[in-house]
CSV table of C-alpha atoms and ligand atoms in Angstrom, one decimal:
chain,number,residue,atom,x,y,z
B,56,VAL,CA,7.7,8.6,-46.6
B,57,ALA,CA,7.3,6.0,-43.8
B,58,LEU,CA,4.5,3.3,-44.1
B,59,ILE,CA,2.8,2.5,-41.0
B,60,GLY,CA,0.5,-0.6,-40.8
B,61,ILE,CA,-2.3,-0.6,-38.3
B,62,VAL,CA,-3.6,-4.5,-37.8
B,63,GLY,CA,-7.2,-4.7,-36.4
B,64,CYS,CA,-10.1,-2.1,-37.1
B,65,GLY,CA,-11.7,-2.3,-33.9
B,66,LYS,CA,-12.2,0.9,-31.7
B,67,VAL,CA,-8.7,0.7,-30.7
B,68,GLY,CA,-7.2,0.2,-33.9
B,69,VAL,CA,-9.2,3.2,-35.6
B,70,SER,CA,-8.5,5.5,-32.6
B,71,THR,CA,-4.8,4.6,-33.2
B,72,ALA,CA,-5.3,5.5,-36.8
B,73,ILE,CA,-6.8,8.8,-36.3
B,74,GLN,CA,-4.2,10.0,-34.1
B,75,VAL,CA,-1.5,8.6,-36.1
B,76,ALA,CA,-3.0,10.3,-38.9
B,77,MET,CA,-3.2,13.8,-37.3
B,78,LYS,CA,0.4,13.9,-36.6
B,79,GLY,CA,1.2,13.2,-40.5
B,80,LEU,CA,3.9,10.5,-39.5
B,81,GLY,CA,3.6,8.7,-42.6
B,82,ASP,CA,1.2,6.9,-45.1
B,83,LEU,CA,-1.2,4.3,-43.3
B,84,VAL,CA,-2.5,1.0,-44.5
B,85,LEU,CA,-5.1,-0.7,-42.2
B,86,ILE,CA,-5.8,-4.2,-42.2
B,87,ASP,CA,-8.6,-6.4,-40.9
B,88,ILE,CA,-10.3,-9.5,-42.0
B,89,ILE,CA,-13.9,-8.2,-42.1
B,90,GLN,CA,-14.4,-7.4,-45.7
B,91,GLY,CA,-15.1,-3.6,-46.4
B,92,LEU,CA,-14.2,-2.5,-42.9
B,93,PRO,CA,-10.7,-1.4,-43.3
B,94,GLN,CA,-11.4,0.1,-46.8
B,95,GLY,CA,-14.3,2.0,-45.4
B,96,GLU,CA,-12.5,3.4,-42.4
B,97,ALA,CA,-9.4,4.2,-44.5
B,98,LEU,CA,-11.7,6.2,-46.9
B,99,ASP,CA,-13.6,8.0,-44.0
B,100,LEU,CA,-10.0,8.8,-42.5
B,101,SER,CA,-8.7,10.1,-45.9
B,102,HIS,CA,-11.6,12.4,-45.9
B,103,MET,CA,-10.8,13.5,-42.6
B,104,ALA,CA,-7.0,14.2,-43.7
B,105,SER,CA,-8.4,16.1,-46.5
B,106,ILE,CA,-10.3,18.4,-44.3
B,107,LEU,CA,-7.4,19.0,-42.1
B,108,GLY,CA,-5.1,19.5,-45.2
B,109,ILE,CA,-2.9,16.5,-44.2
B,110,ASP,CA,-1.4,14.7,-47.3
B,111,VAL,CA,-0.8,11.3,-46.1
B,112,GLU,CA,-2.2,8.1,-48.3
B,113,ILE,CA,-4.6,6.1,-46.0
B,114,THR,CA,-5.7,2.7,-47.3
B,115,GLY,CA,-7.6,-0.3,-46.1
B,116,SER,CA,-7.1,-4.1,-47.1
B,117,ASN,CA,-8.1,-7.7,-46.1
B,118,ASP,CA,-4.6,-8.7,-47.4
B,119,TYR,CA,-1.6,-8.9,-45.4
B,120,ARG,CA,0.5,-8.5,-48.4
B,121,ASP,CA,-0.4,-4.9,-48.2
B,122,LEU,CA,1.8,-4.3,-45.2
B,123,SER,CA,4.8,-5.1,-47.5
B,124,GLY,CA,7.3,-2.2,-47.1
B,125,ALA,CA,6.1,-1.1,-43.7
B,126,ASP,CA,8.3,0.4,-41.4
B,127,LEU,CA,6.1,0.1,-38.3
B,128,VAL,CA,3.4,-2.2,-37.7
B,129,ILE,CA,0.9,-1.7,-34.8
B,130,VAL,CA,-1.2,-4.5,-33.7
B,131,THR,CA,-4.5,-3.8,-32.1
B,132,ALA,CA,-6.1,-7.4,-33.4
B,133,GLY,CA,-7.7,-9.3,-30.9
B,134,VAL,CA,-10.8,-10.0,-28.6
B,135,VAL,CA,-11.4,-7.3,-26.3
B,136,ARG,CA,-12.0,-7.4,-22.6
B,137,ARG,CA,-15.4,-7.3,-21.1
B,138,ALA,CA,-16.0,-5.8,-17.7
B,139,ASP,CA,-16.0,-9.4,-16.0
B,140,MET,CA,-12.8,-10.7,-17.8
B,141,THR,CA,-9.3,-10.0,-16.4
B,142,ARG,CA,-6.7,-9.4,-19.2
B,143,MET,CA,-5.4,-13.0,-18.5
B,144,ASP,CA,-8.9,-14.3,-19.6
B,145,LEU,CA,-7.9,-13.2,-23.0
B,146,LEU,CA,-4.6,-15.0,-23.1
B,147,THR,CA,-5.4,-18.3,-25.2
B,148,LYS,CA,-7.8,-16.7,-27.6
B,149,ASN,CA,-5.4,-13.5,-28.4
B,150,ALA,CA,-2.3,-15.8,-28.4
B,151,SER,CA,-3.7,-17.7,-31.3
B,152,ILE,CA,-4.6,-14.4,-33.1
B,153,VAL,CA,-1.7,-12.7,-32.4
B,154,SER,CA,0.6,-15.7,-33.4
B,155,ASP,CA,-1.1,-15.8,-36.8
B,156,VAL,CA,-0.9,-11.9,-37.2
B,157,SER,CA,3.1,-12.1,-36.3
B,158,ASP,CA,3.6,-15.0,-39.1
B,159,LYS,CA,2.1,-12.3,-41.7
B,160,ILE,CA,4.4,-9.5,-40.4
B,161,ARG,CA,7.5,-11.8,-40.6
B,162,GLU,CA,6.6,-12.8,-44.0
B,163,TYR,CA,5.6,-9.5,-45.5
B,164,ALA,CA,6.9,-6.8,-43.3
B,165,SER,CA,10.3,-8.4,-42.4
B,166,ARG,CA,12.0,-5.1,-41.8
B,167,SER,CA,9.3,-3.5,-39.5
B,168,ARG,CA,9.3,-2.6,-36.2
B,169,VAL,CA,6.3,-3.8,-34.0
B,170,ILE,CA,4.3,-2.1,-31.5
B,171,MET,CA,1.7,-4.5,-29.7
B,172,VAL,CA,-1.5,-3.3,-28.2
B,173,THR,CA,-3.5,-6.3,-28.2
B,174,ASN,CA,-4.0,-7.6,-24.5
B,175,PRO,CA,-2.7,-9.2,-22.3
B,176,LEU,CA,0.1,-6.9,-23.4
B,177,ASP,CA,3.0,-8.0,-22.0
B,178,VAL,CA,2.3,-11.9,-22.9
B,179,MET,CA,1.3,-10.6,-26.5
B,180,THR,CA,4.3,-9.1,-26.9
B,181,TYR,CA,6.3,-12.2,-26.1
B,182,VAL,CA,4.3,-14.0,-28.5
B,183,ALA,CA,4.9,-11.6,-31.2
B,184,LEU,CA,8.7,-11.7,-30.4
B,185,ARG,CA,8.8,-15.5,-30.7
B,186,ARG,CA,6.8,-15.6,-33.6
B,187,THR,CA,8.1,-12.9,-35.6
B,188,GLY,CA,11.8,-14.1,-34.7
B,189,PHE,CA,12.7,-10.3,-34.9
B,190,GLU,CA,15.4,-9.0,-32.6
B,191,ARG,CA,13.8,-7.7,-29.4
B,192,GLU,CA,14.7,-4.2,-30.1
B,193,ARG,CA,12.1,-4.2,-32.7
B,194,VAL,CA,9.0,-5.7,-30.9
B,195,MET,CA,7.6,-3.5,-28.1
B,196,GLY,CA,4.4,-3.3,-26.2
B,197,PHE,CA,2.4,-0.5,-25.6
B,198,SER,CA,0.7,0.3,-22.3
B,199,GLY,CA,3.0,2.4,-20.2
B,200,LEU,CA,1.9,5.6,-21.6
B,201,LEU,CA,-1.8,4.6,-20.9
B,202,ASP,CA,-1.2,3.7,-17.4
B,203,PHE,CA,1.0,6.4,-16.7
B,204,GLY,CA,-1.5,8.9,-18.1
B,205,ARG,CA,-4.4,7.6,-16.2
B,206,PHE,CA,-2.0,8.1,-12.9
B,207,ARG,CA,-1.1,11.4,-13.9
B,208,TYR,CA,-4.7,12.7,-14.6
B,209,LEU,CA,-5.5,11.7,-11.3
B,210,VAL,CA,-2.7,13.4,-9.6
B,211,ALA,CA,-3.0,16.6,-11.6
B,212,ARG,CA,-6.6,17.0,-10.4
B,213,GLU,CA,-5.3,16.4,-6.8
B,214,LEU,CA,-2.5,18.8,-6.9
B,215,GLY,CA,-4.0,21.4,-9.3
B,216,VAL,CA,-1.1,21.5,-11.4
B,217,SER,CA,-0.8,20.9,-15.2
B,218,ARG,CA,-0.8,17.2,-16.3
B,219,SER,CA,2.2,18.0,-18.3
B,220,SER,CA,4.2,19.2,-15.4
B,221,ILE,CA,4.1,15.8,-13.8
B,222,ILE,CA,6.6,13.3,-15.1
B,223,GLY,CA,7.6,9.8,-13.6
B,224,PRO,CA,7.9,6.1,-14.5
B,225,ILE,CA,6.0,3.1,-14.7
B,226,ILE,CA,7.4,-0.7,-14.6
B,227,GLY,CA,6.0,-4.2,-14.7
B,228,GLU,CA,3.0,-5.7,-15.9
B,229,HIS,CA,0.1,-3.9,-17.6
B,230,GLY,CA,-2.3,-5.6,-15.2
B,231,ASP,CA,-3.4,-5.4,-11.6
B,232,SER,CA,0.6,-5.9,-10.7
B,233,MET,CA,1.7,-2.8,-12.3
B,234,VAL,CA,4.1,-0.8,-10.4
B,235,LEU,CA,3.8,2.9,-10.3
B,236,LEU,CA,6.7,4.8,-8.6
B,237,PRO,CA,5.5,7.8,-6.6
B,238,ARG,CA,9.0,8.5,-5.3
B,239,LEU,CA,10.2,8.9,-8.5
B,240,THR,CA,7.0,10.9,-10.0
B,241,THR,CA,7.7,14.6,-9.7
B,242,VAL,CA,6.3,17.9,-10.4
B,243,LEU,CA,9.4,19.7,-11.6
B,244,GLY,CA,11.7,17.4,-9.4
B,245,GLU,CA,9.7,17.6,-6.3
B,246,PRO,CA,8.6,14.1,-5.6
B,247,LEU,CA,4.8,13.2,-5.1
B,248,THR,CA,5.7,11.5,-1.8
B,249,SER,CA,6.7,14.7,-0.4
B,250,LEU,CA,3.5,16.6,-2.2
B,251,LEU,CA,0.8,14.1,-0.8
B,252,PRO,CA,0.1,11.6,2.2
B,253,SER,CA,1.0,8.2,1.5
B,254,GLU,CA,-2.6,6.8,1.9
B,255,ARG,CA,-3.8,9.5,-0.7
B,256,ILE,CA,-1.0,8.1,-3.0
B,257,MET,CA,-2.1,4.4,-2.4
B,258,GLU,CA,-5.7,5.5,-3.5
B,259,LEU,CA,-4.4,7.2,-6.7
B,260,VAL,CA,-2.4,4.0,-7.5
B,261,GLU,CA,-5.1,1.9,-6.8
B,262,ARG,CA,-7.7,3.9,-8.9
B,263,THR,CA,-5.4,3.7,-11.8
B,264,ARG,CA,-5.1,0.2,-11.4
B,265,ARG,CA,-8.7,-0.1,-12.0
B,266,ALA,CA,-9.2,2.5,-14.6
B,267,GLY,CA,-9.2,0.4,-17.6
B,268,ALA,CA,-12.0,-1.7,-15.8
B,269,GLU,CA,-13.9,1.5,-14.6
B,270,VAL,CA,-13.8,2.8,-18.4
B,271,ILE,CA,-15.3,-0.6,-19.6
B,272,SER,CA,-17.9,-0.8,-16.8
B,273,LEU,CA,-19.1,2.8,-17.8
B,274,LYS,CA,-19.0,2.9,-21.7
B,275,GLY,CA,-19.8,-0.8,-22.3
B,276,TRP,CA,-16.5,-1.5,-23.8
B,277,SER,CA,-12.5,-1.1,-23.5
B,278,ALA,CA,-10.8,2.1,-23.6
B,279,SER,CA,-9.6,3.3,-27.1
B,280,HIS,CA,-9.0,7.0,-27.3
B,281,ALA,CA,-6.4,6.9,-24.5
B,282,PRO,CA,-4.8,3.9,-26.0
B,283,GLY,CA,-4.8,5.4,-29.4
B,284,ALA,CA,-2.9,8.5,-28.1
B,285,GLY,CA,-0.3,6.5,-26.4
B,286,ALA,CA,0.4,4.2,-29.1
B,287,ALA,CA,0.3,7.4,-31.6
B,288,LEU,CA,3.2,9.0,-29.1
B,289,MET,CA,5.2,5.7,-29.5
B,290,ALA,CA,4.9,5.7,-33.3
B,291,GLU,CA,6.0,9.3,-33.5
B,292,ALA,CA,9.2,8.7,-31.3
B,293,ILE,CA,10.0,5.8,-33.6
B,294,ILE,CA,9.2,7.5,-37.0
B,295,ARG,CA,10.6,10.6,-36.1
B,296,ASP,CA,13.5,9.0,-34.2
B,297,THR,CA,13.2,11.3,-31.2
B,298,ASN,CA,15.1,9.0,-28.8
B,299,ALA,CA,12.0,9.7,-26.2
B,300,VAL,CA,12.2,7.8,-23.3
B,301,VAL,CA,9.1,5.8,-23.1
B,302,PRO,CA,7.8,3.1,-20.8
B,303,VAL,CA,7.5,-0.1,-23.0
B,304,SER,CA,6.9,-3.5,-22.8
B,305,LEU,CA,10.3,-5.3,-23.5
B,306,TYR,CA,11.8,-9.0,-23.5
B,307,LEU,CA,14.6,-8.3,-20.5
B,308,LYS,CA,17.8,-9.8,-21.0
B,309,GLY,CA,19.2,-9.4,-17.6
B,310,GLU,CA,18.3,-5.7,-17.2
B,311,TYR,CA,16.8,-5.4,-13.7
B,312,GLY,CA,18.1,-8.6,-12.6
B,313,VAL,CA,15.5,-10.2,-15.1
B,314,GLU,CA,16.0,-12.7,-17.9
B,315,GLY,CA,13.5,-13.8,-20.5
B,316,VAL,CA,10.2,-12.0,-19.4
B,317,CYS,CA,8.3,-9.2,-21.4
B,318,VAL,CA,7.5,-6.4,-19.0
B,319,VAL,CA,7.2,-2.7,-19.1
B,320,VAL,CA,10.7,-0.8,-18.4
B,321,PRO,CA,11.6,2.8,-19.5
B,322,ALA,CA,13.5,2.7,-22.9
B,323,VAL,CA,15.0,4.8,-25.5
B,324,LEU,CA,12.9,4.9,-28.7
B,325,GLY,CA,13.9,5.8,-32.1
B,326,TRP,CA,13.9,4.6,-35.9
B,327,SER,CA,15.6,1.6,-35.1
B,328,GLY,CA,13.3,0.8,-32.2
B,329,VAL,CA,14.3,0.4,-28.8
B,330,LYS,CA,17.6,1.8,-28.5
B,331,ARG,CA,18.6,1.2,-24.9
B,332,VAL,CA,17.0,0.3,-21.8
B,333,ILE,CA,16.9,3.0,-18.7
B,334,GLU,CA,17.6,1.1,-15.6
B,335,LEU,CA,16.1,3.2,-12.8
B,336,SER,CA,17.9,3.2,-9.3
B,337,LEU,CA,15.2,1.4,-7.2
B,338,THR,CA,14.7,1.0,-3.3
B,339,GLU,CA,14.5,-2.5,-1.9
B,340,SER,CA,10.8,-2.4,-1.7
B,341,GLU,CA,10.4,-0.9,-4.9
B,342,ARG,CA,12.3,-3.9,-6.5
B,343,SER,CA,10.6,-6.6,-4.9
B,344,GLU,CA,7.4,-4.9,-6.1
B,345,PHE,CA,8.5,-5.2,-9.7
B,346,LEU,CA,10.0,-8.6,-9.4
B,347,ARG,CA,6.5,-9.8,-8.0
B,348,SER,CA,4.7,-8.2,-11.0
B,349,VAL,CA,7.5,-9.9,-13.1
B,350,GLU,CA,6.8,-13.2,-11.7
B,351,VAL,CA,3.1,-12.8,-12.6
B,352,VAL,CA,3.9,-12.1,-16.4
B,353,ARG,CA,6.1,-15.1,-16.5
B,354,GLN,CA,3.7,-17.7,-15.2
B,355,ALA,CA,1.4,-16.4,-17.9
B,356,GLN,CA,4.2,-16.3,-20.6
B,357,GLN,CA,5.1,-19.9,-19.4
B,358,ALA,CA,1.2,-21.1,-20.0
B,359,VAL,CA,1.3,-19.8,-23.7
B,360,ASP,CA,4.8,-21.0,-24.3
B,361,GLN,CA,3.2,-24.6,-25.5
B,362,LEU,CA,0.5,-23.0,-27.6
B,363,ILE,CA,2.9,-20.9,-29.8
B,364,HIS,CA,5.3,-23.3,-31.0
S,114,LAC,C1,-7.0,-1.0,-20.4
S,114,LAC,C2,-7.1,-2.3,-20.9
S,114,LAC,C3,-8.1,-2.4,-21.9
S,114,LAC,O1,-5.9,-0.8,-19.7
S,114,LAC,O2,-6.1,-3.0,-20.8
S,114,LAC,O3,-8.0,0.0,-20.8
């Protein structure tokens, strides 16, 4: 049985735990520094699993030693984004939290794969990579399924087709410079660019970029169910070794002509983590939009470099 650790029992951590538990992927250990919280959530989730007849062990702990033997650790710990904050405002605070968590993962779960969920996502993936010292294939950031899911929600409504009939890639930063690719987003092969006028596509892309902030301003705190769903899908691809192609934030080593930055690209996921990067054939304008997004992350990454060593 696989062991999956979830670090951080805030709303995102708990929503992720619910959705991972419901998939029955393996045993779960929830970690948080608040006394009682992970234990209480674990008990509640164990009752949930019992009602549903799902036989996974779910425990909670304030001690990182209980991550020992984890095959996968999902990191959601950090300060959450308020409506008036950009993801970058979170940078310094969360870099320090994620550094500490990464040290614990290296110490107690040295063979684990890591899915980073904390914002700003791409830079936190970089922090986790540096501080764990793991090979890049085992350290990946979650956000692409979230952002693409938001786009797909809007496009499906617009076209009156099932959400599942729409597939497409997303690349670049999890942030305002994220790159959706309407030319490569298709309804069973028919590109969005021939199904909708370009001005309308641009509106949907803009709305997708703002979707995270829209959720925060409505409900008063950050999205949690959608992130939980996407993180659980990534966990499933890894634990069940499915080879699903998923957009993940990954430290690039020359792919797309980019060296040394964590940004979102499509990758094949399985038991070992990232098995392979898929390099999309981009047009000149798509490529330059992507490279601009990479530079946004590179700047932020350089800003934390001094903090994490
Ligand atoms: C979101 C923020 C929290 O996209 O990154 O929901």
